[in-house]
Amino acid sequence: MTCIFSVSWIVTLSLIYNGSKNSCILITIRWCYFLCFTSALQDRDNKFLTKSVEEAYKAVECGDGHPFGAVVRNDAVVVSCHNTVLRNPNLTAHAEINAISEACQKLNQNYLADYEIYACCEPCPMSLVAIQLSKIKRLVYGAKAEAAVAIGFDPSIADAPNQKSELEIKKADGAVAVTAEQVFENARGKFLMS
Amino acid sequence: MTCIFSVSWIVTLSLIYNGSKNSCILITIRWCYFLCFTSALQDRDNKFLTKSVEEAYKAVECGDGHPFGAVVRNDAVVVSCHNTVLRNPNLTAHAEINAISEACQKLNQNYLADYEIYACCEPCPMSLVAIQLSKIKRLVYGAKAEAAVAIGFDPSIADAPNQKSELEIKKADGAVAVTAEQVFENARGKFLMS
């Protein structure tokens, strides 16, 4: 971000130096807009990723399931769920599957093209295909699946399936990603594996 | 089957001709056992595949969803479900997902290692991963996924994910496979696509 900001100023100042005043103003406005937009997006990503992490802890605390959480959202609707594979045993009840199911039922529709999904951990292949089927436009996740495998989850959850859809996928970075990675170490031994 | 039976008799008779009487009896007993076993397995496959086809029609008739059915079974338990993506919209409610969920809840366990699953159509990648996660030992399906794609289903349902598990997969053949393939043509236009 700092780098982009610096470059934008270098470009702007060099254009000013060359006397191209109007272009400069236009470019500066564009860069300011871009910076505000990316900053707002980053804040939004951090907010909902943090919510998915809170859901992950909730899954373990209430004994519902494994430490995974997911949030499906757009500007009007927010659905937030955790993994419930241990509550009325159901191994398909992953956080992302629960969030998509609840969002579909809440909205009375099967496709979620205007929605984003936030998952505290990289989705397993089953959940990723469900996300693709739902036509959700953007996935942001915190921890790599390997962080879950490291505390005993089936290595197959880290097998990414073919990614042919138009889904945009972002691996979070910074403090929120660290918080998401820590979920597994913090939850280790506090839930049943099956 | 007829071919195997003929070969077994050719082998047996040639051994008799060569005077190896005990070997012949042993081989004959083994072949008879093998034939009885494969015949019983074939009957069982046909029975449960037919049940999954009936479920597929039921999904459309009662307006619950798309024409797909699945049966999870072992000698003691049979769970039979259909696709319910249109009943309380939920795009994750595929027949196989419903059958696995119901079996898990019925048995109060998350893994189904002693179970087989019968699906009237080749499972989509989401359902196939769910089957693999459940540790179900054997999958038998009737129609190829392309038969569903041909009447308008998303081509991604025919994208097989990596098959790293020990799941045994059998594509049915003969009359029951034809019956399964016909489901889609017969159900065309009788259900909503989304």
CSV table of C-alpha atoms in Angstrom, one decimal:
chain,number,residue,atom,x,y,z
A,1,MET,CA,0.0,0.0,0.0
A,2,THR,CA,2.8,2.4,1.0
A,3,CYS,CA,4.6,1.5,-2.2
A,4,ILE,CA,1.6,2.2,-4.4
A,5,PHE,CA,1.1,5.5,-2.6
A,6,SER,CA,4.7,6.5,-3.1
A,7,VAL,CA,4.6,5.6,-6.8
A,8,SER,CA,1.4,7.6,-7.3
A,9,TRP,CA,3.1,10.7,-5.8
A,10,ILE,CA,6.3,10.2,-7.9
A,11,VAL,CA,4.1,9.9,-11.1
A,12,THR,CA,2.0,12.9,-10.1
A,13,LEU,CA,5.0,15.1,-9.2
A,14,SER,CA,6.9,14.2,-12.4
A,15,LEU,CA,3.8,15.2,-14.4
A,16,ILE,CA,3.6,18.5,-12.5
A,17,TYR,CA,7.3,19.1,-13.2
A,18,ASN,CA,6.5,18.6,-16.9
A,19,GLY,CA,3.8,21.2,-16.8
A,20,SER,CA,0.9,18.8,-17.4
A,21,LYS,CA,-1.3,20.2,-14.6
A,22,ASN,CA,-4.8,18.9,-15.5
A,23,SER,CA,-3.5,15.3,-16.0
A,24,CYS,CA,-1.8,15.6,-12.6
A,25,ILE,CA,-5.0,16.5,-10.9
A,26,LEU,CA,-6.9,13.8,-12.6
A,27,ILE,CA,-4.3,11.2,-11.8
A,28,THR,CA,-4.1,12.3,-8.2
A,29,ILE,CA,-7.9,12.1,-7.8
A,30,ARG,CA,-7.8,8.6,-9.3
A,31,TRP,CA,-5.1,7.5,-7.0
A,32,CYS,CA,-6.8,8.9,-3.9
A,33,TYR,CA,-10.0,7.2,-4.9
A,34,PHE,CA,-8.1,3.9,-5.5
A,35,LEU,CA,-6.4,4.2,-2.1
A,36,CYS,CA,-9.7,4.9,-0.3
A,37,PHE,CA,-11.3,2.0,-2.0
A,38,THR,CA,-8.6,-0.5,-1.2
A,39,SER,CA,-8.4,0.7,2.3
A,40,ALA,CA,-12.1,0.3,2.8
A,41,LEU,CA,-11.9,-3.2,1.2
A,42,GLN,CA,-9.1,-4.1,3.5
A,43,ASP,CA,-11.1,-2.9,6.5
A,44,ARG,CA,-14.1,-4.9,5.4
A,45,ASP,CA,-12.0,-8.0,4.8
A,46,ASN,CA,-10.5,-7.7,8.2
A,47,LYS,CA,-13.9,-7.2,9.9
A,48,PHE,CA,-15.5,-10.3,8.4
A,49,LEU,CA,-12.5,-12.5,8.6
A,50,THR,CA,-12.3,-11.7,12.3
A,51,LYS,CA,-16.0,-12.6,12.6
A,52,SER,CA,-15.2,-16.0,10.9
A,53,VAL,CA,-12.4,-16.5,13.4
A,54,GLU,CA,-14.8,-15.8,16.3
A,55,GLU,CA,-17.2,-18.4,14.8
A,56,ALA,CA,-14.4,-20.9,14.7
A,57,TYR,CA,-13.8,-20.5,18.5
A,58,LYS,CA,-17.5,-20.6,19.1
A,59,ALA,CA,-17.7,-24.0,17.3
A,60,VAL,CA,-15.3,-25.5,19.9
A,61,GLU,CA,-16.6,-23.7,22.9
A,62,CYS,CA,-20.1,-24.9,22.5
A,63,GLY,CA,-19.1,-28.4,21.4
A,64,ASP,CA,-20.8,-28.1,18.1
A,65,GLY,CA,-17.9,-29.0,16.0
A,66,HIS,CA,-14.4,-28.3,14.7
A,67,PRO,CA,-12.7,-24.8,14.8
A,68,PHE,CA,-13.9,-23.4,11.5
A,69,GLY,CA,-16.1,-20.4,10.8
A,70,ALA,CA,-17.5,-18.7,7.7
A,71,VAL,CA,-19.5,-15.5,6.9
A,72,VAL,CA,-21.5,-15.0,3.7
A,73,ARG,CA,-22.3,-11.3,3.1
A,74,ASN,CA,-23.2,-8.4,0.9
A,75,ASP,CA,-24.2,-4.9,1.9
A,76,ALA,CA,-27.6,-6.0,3.0
A,77,VAL,CA,-27.2,-9.4,4.5
A,78,VAL,CA,-24.7,-11.1,6.8
A,79,VAL,CA,-24.9,-14.8,7.6
A,80,SER,CA,-22.4,-16.1,10.0
A,81,CYS,CA,-21.9,-19.9,10.8
A,82,HIS,CA,-19.5,-22.3,12.3
A,83,ASN,CA,-18.7,-26.0,11.8
A,84,THR,CA,-21.4,-28.3,13.4
A,85,VAL,CA,-20.1,-31.8,12.5
A,86,LEU,CA,-20.4,-32.9,16.1
A,87,ARG,CA,-23.9,-31.5,16.8
A,88,ASN,CA,-26.3,-34.3,15.6
A,89,PRO,CA,-23.2,-35.8,13.8
A,90,ASN,CA,-23.1,-34.8,10.2
A,91,LEU,CA,-19.8,-34.7,8.5
A,92,THR,CA,-21.1,-32.4,5.7
A,93,ALA,CA,-21.9,-29.6,8.2
A,94,HIS,CA,-18.7,-27.6,7.4
A,95,ALA,CA,-18.8,-23.9,8.3
A,96,GLU,CA,-19.0,-22.8,4.6
A,97,ILE,CA,-21.7,-25.4,3.8
A,98,ASN,CA,-23.8,-24.2,6.8
A,99,ALA,CA,-23.3,-20.5,5.8
A,100,ILE,CA,-24.3,-21.1,2.2
A,101,SER,CA,-27.3,-23.2,3.2
A,102,GLU,CA,-28.5,-20.6,5.7
A,103,ALA,CA,-28.0,-17.8,3.2
A,104,CYS,CA,-29.9,-19.7,0.5
A,105,GLN,CA,-32.8,-20.3,2.9
A,106,LYS,CA,-32.8,-16.7,4.3
A,107,LEU,CA,-32.8,-15.2,0.8
A,108,ASN,CA,-35.1,-17.9,-0.7
A,109,GLN,CA,-32.8,-18.4,-3.6
A,110,ASN,CA,-30.1,-20.9,-4.7
A,111,TYR,CA,-27.5,-18.6,-6.2
A,112,LEU,CA,-25.5,-16.0,-4.3
A,113,ALA,CA,-23.8,-14.1,-7.2
A,114,ASP,CA,-23.7,-10.8,-5.3
A,115,TYR,CA,-22.2,-12.3,-2.2
A,116,GLU,CA,-18.7,-12.7,-0.7
A,117,ILE,CA,-17.7,-15.5,1.6
A,118,TYR,CA,-15.1,-15.2,4.4
A,119,ALA,CA,-13.6,-18.4,5.9
A,120,CYS,CA,-11.2,-18.4,8.7
A,121,CYS,CA,-9.4,-21.3,7.0
A,122,GLU,CA,-8.9,-22.3,3.3
A,123,PRO,CA,-12.0,-24.3,2.4
A,124,CYS,CA,-11.8,-28.0,1.9
A,125,PRO,CA,-12.5,-29.3,-1.7
A,126,MET,CA,-16.2,-30.1,-0.8
A,127,SER,CA,-16.8,-26.5,0.6
A,128,LEU,CA,-14.9,-24.9,-2.3
A,129,VAL,CA,-17.1,-26.7,-4.9
A,130,ALA,CA,-20.2,-25.6,-2.9
A,131,ILE,CA,-18.9,-22.0,-3.0
A,132,GLN,CA,-18.4,-22.3,-6.8
A,133,LEU,CA,-21.8,-23.9,-7.3
A,134,SER,CA,-23.4,-21.0,-5.4
A,135,LYS,CA,-21.7,-18.5,-7.8
A,136,ILE,CA,-20.5,-16.5,-4.9
A,137,LYS,CA,-18.2,-13.9,-6.4
A,138,ARG,CA,-15.3,-13.6,-3.9
A,139,LEU,CA,-13.7,-15.8,-1.3
A,140,VAL,CA,-11.4,-14.5,1.4
A,141,TYR,CA,-9.7,-16.9,3.8
A,142,GLY,CA,-7.3,-16.6,6.7
A,143,ALA,CA,-5.3,-19.7,7.5
A,144,LYS,CA,-3.9,-22.1,4.9
A,145,ALA,CA,-5.5,-25.6,5.1
A,146,GLU,CA,-2.1,-26.9,6.1
A,147,ALA,CA,-2.5,-25.2,9.5
A,148,ALA,CA,-5.5,-27.5,10.2
A,149,VAL,CA,-3.7,-30.6,8.8
A,150,ALA,CA,-0.9,-29.8,11.2
A,151,ILE,CA,-3.1,-30.4,14.2
A,152,GLY,CA,-4.5,-33.7,12.8
A,153,PHE,CA,-7.2,-32.9,10.2
A,154,ASP,CA,-7.3,-35.2,7.2
A,155,PRO,CA,-4.7,-34.1,4.6
A,156,SER,CA,-7.3,-34.3,1.9
A,157,ILE,CA,-8.8,-31.1,3.1
A,158,ALA,CA,-5.8,-29.4,1.6
A,159,ASP,CA,-6.4,-30.9,-1.9
A,160,ALA,CA,-7.5,-28.0,-4.0
A,161,PRO,CA,-9.9,-29.1,-6.7
A,162,ASN,CA,-9.9,-27.7,-10.3
A,163,GLN,CA,-10.5,-24.0,-10.1
A,164,LYS,CA,-12.4,-23.3,-13.3
A,165,SER,CA,-15.0,-20.9,-12.0
A,166,GLU,CA,-14.7,-17.1,-12.0
A,167,LEU,CA,-14.5,-17.0,-8.2
A,168,GLU,CA,-12.0,-14.5,-7.0
A,169,ILE,CA,-9.9,-16.0,-4.2
A,170,LYS,CA,-7.8,-14.0,-1.7
A,171,LYS,CA,-5.5,-15.3,1.0
A,172,ALA,CA,-5.5,-12.7,3.7
A,173,ASP,CA,-2.3,-11.4,5.1
A,174,GLY,CA,-1.1,-9.3,8.1
A,175,ALA,CA,-2.4,-9.5,11.6
A,176,VAL,CA,-5.8,-11.0,10.8
A,177,ALA,CA,-4.1,-13.9,8.9
A,178,VAL,CA,-1.9,-14.6,12.0
A,179,THR,CA,-5.1,-14.6,14.2
A,180,ALA,CA,-6.7,-17.1,11.8
A,181,GLU,CA,-3.6,-19.4,11.8
A,182,GLN,CA,-3.6,-19.3,15.7
A,183,VAL,CA,-7.1,-20.7,15.9
A,184,PHE,CA,-5.8,-24.3,15.4
A,185,GLU,CA,-3.1,-24.2,18.0
A,186,ASN,CA,-5.4,-22.5,20.5
A,187,ALA,CA,-8.2,-25.1,19.8
A,188,ARG,CA,-5.9,-28.1,19.8
A,189,GLY,CA,-7.2,-30.8,22.2
A,190,LYS,CA,-10.4,-28.9,23.0
A,191,PHE,CA,-12.7,-30.8,20.5
A,192,LEU,CA,-13.3,-34.4,19.3
A,193,MET,CA,-11.8,-35.2,15.9
A,194,SER,CA,-14.8,-37.4,14.8
B,1,MET,CA,-21.1,-63.0,-16.6
B,2,THR,CA,-21.8,-65.7,-19.3
B,3,CYS,CA,-18.3,-65.2,-20.6
B,4,ILE,CA,-16.7,-65.8,-17.1
B,5,PHE,CA,-19.0,-68.9,-16.7
B,6,SER,CA,-17.9,-70.4,-20.0
B,7,VAL,CA,-14.2,-69.8,-19.3
B,8,SER,CA,-14.6,-71.4,-15.9
B,9,TRP,CA,-16.0,-74.5,-17.5
B,10,ILE,CA,-13.4,-74.6,-20.2
B,11,VAL,CA,-10.6,-74.4,-17.6
B,12,THR,CA,-12.3,-77.1,-15.4
B,13,LEU,CA,-12.9,-79.5,-18.3
B,14,SER,CA,-9.4,-79.2,-19.6
B,15,LEU,CA,-8.0,-80.0,-16.1
B,16,ILE,CA,-10.3,-83.0,-15.9
B,17,TYR,CA,-9.1,-84.1,-19.3
B,18,ASN,CA,-5.5,-83.9,-18.0
B,19,GLY,CA,-6.4,-86.1,-15.1
B,20,SER,CA,-5.9,-83.5,-12.3
B,21,LYS,CA,-9.2,-84.5,-10.6
B,22,ASN,CA,-8.7,-82.8,-7.1
B,23,SER,CA,-7.6,-79.5,-8.6
B,24,CYS,CA,-10.6,-79.6,-10.9
B,25,ILE,CA,-13.1,-80.0,-8.0
B,26,LEU,CA,-11.4,-77.2,-6.1
B,27,ILE,CA,-11.4,-74.9,-9.0
B,28,THR,CA,-15.0,-75.7,-9.8
B,29,ILE,CA,-16.0,-75.0,-6.2
B,30,ARG,CA,-14.1,-71.7,-6.3
B,31,TRP,CA,-15.7,-70.7,-9.6
B,32,CYS,CA,-19.2,-71.5,-8.3
B,33,TYR,CA,-18.5,-69.5,-5.2
B,34,PHE,CA,-17.2,-66.6,-7.3
B,35,LEU,CA,-20.2,-66.7,-9.6
B,36,CYS,CA,-22.7,-66.9,-6.8
B,37,PHE,CA,-20.9,-63.9,-5.1
B,38,THR,CA,-20.8,-61.8,-8.2
B,39,SER,CA,-24.4,-62.6,-9.1
B,40,ALA,CA,-25.6,-61.7,-5.6
B,41,LEU,CA,-23.5,-58.4,-5.8
B,42,GLN,CA,-25.0,-57.6,-9.2
B,43,ASP,CA,-28.5,-58.2,-7.8
B,44,ARG,CA,-27.8,-56.0,-4.9
B,45,ASP,CA,-26.3,-53.3,-7.1
B,46,ASN,CA,-29.4,-53.4,-9.3
B,47,LYS,CA,-31.8,-53.3,-6.4
B,48,PHE,CA,-30.3,-50.2,-4.7
B,49,LEU,CA,-29.5,-48.4,-8.0
B,50,THR,CA,-33.1,-48.8,-8.9
B,51,LYS,CA,-34.1,-47.4,-5.5
B,52,SER,CA,-31.9,-44.4,-6.2
B,53,VAL,CA,-33.6,-43.9,-9.6
B,54,GLU,CA,-37.0,-44.0,-7.9
B,55,GLU,CA,-35.8,-41.3,-5.5
B,56,ALA,CA,-34.7,-39.2,-8.5
B,57,TYR,CA,-38.3,-39.3,-10.0
B,58,LYS,CA,-39.7,-38.6,-6.5
B,59,ALA,CA,-37.6,-35.4,-6.2
B,60,VAL,CA,-39.2,-34.0,-9.4
B,61,GLU,CA,-42.7,-35.3,-8.7
B,62,CYS,CA,-43.0,-33.7,-5.3
B,63,GLY,CA,-41.2,-30.5,-6.4
B,64,ASP,CA,-38.4,-30.9,-3.9
B,65,GLY,CA,-35.6,-30.6,-6.3
B,66,HIS,CA,-33.7,-31.9,-9.3
B,67,PRO,CA,-33.8,-35.5,-10.6
B,68,PHE,CA,-31.1,-37.1,-8.5
B,69,GLY,CA,-31.4,-39.9,-5.8
B,70,ALA,CA,-29.0,-41.7,-3.5
B,71,VAL,CA,-29.0,-44.6,-1.1
B,72,VAL,CA,-26.5,-45.2,1.7
B,73,ARG,CA,-26.6,-48.8,2.9
B,74,ASN,CA,-25.0,-51.7,4.7
B,75,ASP,CA,-26.6,-55.0,5.7
B,76,ALA,CA,-28.4,-53.4,8.7
B,77,VAL,CA,-29.2,-49.9,7.6
B,78,VAL,CA,-30.7,-48.3,4.4
B,79,VAL,CA,-31.0,-44.5,4.0
B,80,SER,CA,-32.6,-43.3,0.8
B,81,CYS,CA,-32.8,-39.6,-0.2
B,82,HIS,CA,-33.4,-37.3,-3.1
B,83,ASN,CA,-32.2,-33.9,-4.1
B,84,THR,CA,-34.0,-31.1,-2.2
B,85,VAL,CA,-32.3,-28.0,-3.6
B,86,LEU,CA,-35.7,-26.4,-4.3
B,87,ARG,CA,-37.4,-27.2,-1.0
B,88,ASN,CA,-36.4,-24.3,1.3
B,89,PRO,CA,-33.8,-23.4,-1.3
B,90,ASN,CA,-30.5,-24.9,-0.5
B,91,LEU,CA,-28.1,-25.6,-3.3
B,92,THR,CA,-26.0,-27.9,-1.1
B,93,ALA,CA,-28.9,-30.3,-0.6
B,94,HIS,CA,-27.8,-32.8,-3.3
B,95,ALA,CA,-29.1,-36.4,-3.0
B,96,GLU,CA,-25.7,-37.8,-1.8
B,97,ILE,CA,-25.2,-35.0,0.7
B,98,ASN,CA,-28.7,-35.5,2.1
B,99,ALA,CA,-28.2,-39.3,2.3
B,100,ILE,CA,-24.8,-39.0,4.0
B,101,SER,CA,-26.2,-36.4,6.5
B,102,GLU,CA,-29.2,-38.5,7.3
B,103,ALA,CA,-27.1,-41.7,7.7
B,104,CYS,CA,-24.6,-39.8,10.0
B,105,GLN,CA,-27.5,-38.6,12.1
B,106,LYS,CA,-29.3,-41.9,12.2
B,107,LEU,CA,-26.2,-43.8,13.2
B,108,ASN,CA,-24.9,-41.0,15.5
B,109,GLN,CA,-21.5,-41.2,13.9
B,110,ASN,CA,-19.5,-39.2,11.3
B,111,TYR,CA,-17.8,-41.9,9.4
B,112,LEU,CA,-19.5,-44.6,7.3
B,113,ALA,CA,-16.6,-46.9,6.5
B,114,ASP,CA,-18.8,-50.0,6.4
B,115,TYR,CA,-21.3,-48.5,4.0
B,116,GLU,CA,-21.9,-48.3,0.3
B,117,ILE,CA,-23.5,-45.5,-1.6
B,118,TYR,CA,-25.7,-45.8,-4.7
B,119,ALA,CA,-26.3,-42.8,-6.8
B,120,CYS,CA,-28.6,-42.7,-9.9
B,121,CYS,CA,-26.1,-40.3,-11.5
B,122,GLU,CA,-22.3,-39.8,-11.2
B,123,PRO,CA,-21.8,-37.5,-8.2
B,124,CYS,CA,-20.8,-33.9,-8.7
B,125,PRO,CA,-17.4,-32.9,-7.3
B,126,MET,CA,-18.9,-31.6,-4.0
B,127,SER,CA,-20.8,-34.8,-3.4
B,128,LEU,CA,-17.8,-37.0,-4.4
B,129,VAL,CA,-15.6,-35.2,-1.9
B,130,ALA,CA,-18.4,-35.6,0.8
B,131,ILE,CA,-18.4,-39.4,0.0
B,132,GLN,CA,-14.6,-39.5,0.3
B,133,LEU,CA,-14.7,-37.6,3.6
B,134,SER,CA,-17.3,-40.0,5.0
B,135,LYS,CA,-14.9,-42.9,4.2
B,136,ILE,CA,-17.8,-44.8,2.5
B,137,LYS,CA,-16.1,-47.9,1.0
B,138,ARG,CA,-17.9,-48.2,-2.4
B,139,LEU,CA,-19.8,-46.0,-4.8
B,140,VAL,CA,-22.0,-47.4,-7.6
B,141,TYR,CA,-23.6,-44.9,-10.0
B,142,GLY,CA,-26.0,-45.3,-12.9
B,143,ALA,CA,-25.8,-42.4,-15.4
B,144,LYS,CA,-22.7,-40.5,-16.4
B,145,ALA,CA,-22.8,-36.8,-15.3
B,146,GLU,CA,-22.8,-35.8,-19.0
B,147,ALA,CA,-26.4,-37.1,-19.2
B,148,ALA,CA,-27.4,-34.4,-16.7
B,149,VAL,CA,-25.3,-31.8,-18.4
B,150,ALA,CA,-27.1,-32.6,-21.6
B,151,ILE,CA,-30.4,-31.4,-20.2
B,152,GLY,CA,-28.9,-28.1,-18.9
B,153,PHE,CA,-27.1,-28.8,-15.7
B,154,ASP,CA,-23.9,-26.9,-15.0
B,155,PRO,CA,-21.0,-28.6,-16.9
B,156,SER,CA,-18.9,-28.3,-13.7
B,157,ILE,CA,-20.9,-31.2,-12.2
B,158,ALA,CA,-18.9,-33.4,-14.5
B,159,ASP,CA,-15.5,-32.2,-13.3
B,160,ALA,CA,-14.1,-35.1,-11.4
B,161,PRO,CA,-11.9,-34.0,-8.5
B,162,ASN,CA,-8.7,-35.7,-7.6
B,163,GLN,CA,-9.4,-39.3,-6.6
B,164,LYS,CA,-6.9,-40.0,-3.9
B,165,SER,CA,-9.1,-42.0,-1.5
B,166,GLU,CA,-9.5,-45.7,-1.4
B,167,LEU,CA,-13.1,-45.5,-2.5
B,168,GLU,CA,-14.1,-48.2,-5.0
B,169,ILE,CA,-16.1,-46.6,-7.8
B,170,LYS,CA,-18.3,-48.7,-10.2
B,171,LYS,CA,-20.2,-47.3,-13.2
B,172,ALA,CA,-23.2,-49.6,-13.6
B,173,ASP,CA,-24.0,-51.2,-16.9
B,174,GLY,CA,-26.9,-53.1,-18.5
B,175,ALA,CA,-30.6,-52.3,-18.1
B,176,VAL,CA,-30.3,-50.5,-14.8
B,177,ALA,CA,-27.7,-48.1,-16.3
B,178,VAL,CA,-30.1,-47.4,-19.2
B,179,THR,CA,-32.9,-46.7,-16.7
B,180,ALA,CA,-30.7,-44.3,-14.8
B,181,GLU,CA,-29.7,-42.5,-18.0
B,182,GLN,CA,-33.4,-42.1,-19.0
B,183,VAL,CA,-34.2,-40.2,-15.8
B,184,PHE,CA,-33.0,-37.0,-17.3
B,185,GLU,CA,-34.8,-37.2,-20.6
B,186,ASN,CA,-38.0,-38.2,-18.7
B,187,ALA,CA,-37.7,-35.4,-16.2
B,188,ARG,CA,-36.7,-32.7,-18.7
B,189,GLY,CA,-38.9,-29.6,-18.3
B,190,LYS,CA,-40.7,-30.9,-15.2
B,191,PHE,CA,-38.6,-29.0,-12.6
B,192,LEU,CA,-37.1,-25.6,-12.1
B,193,MET,CA,-33.4,-25.3,-12.8
B,194,SER,CA,-32.6,-22.9,-9.9
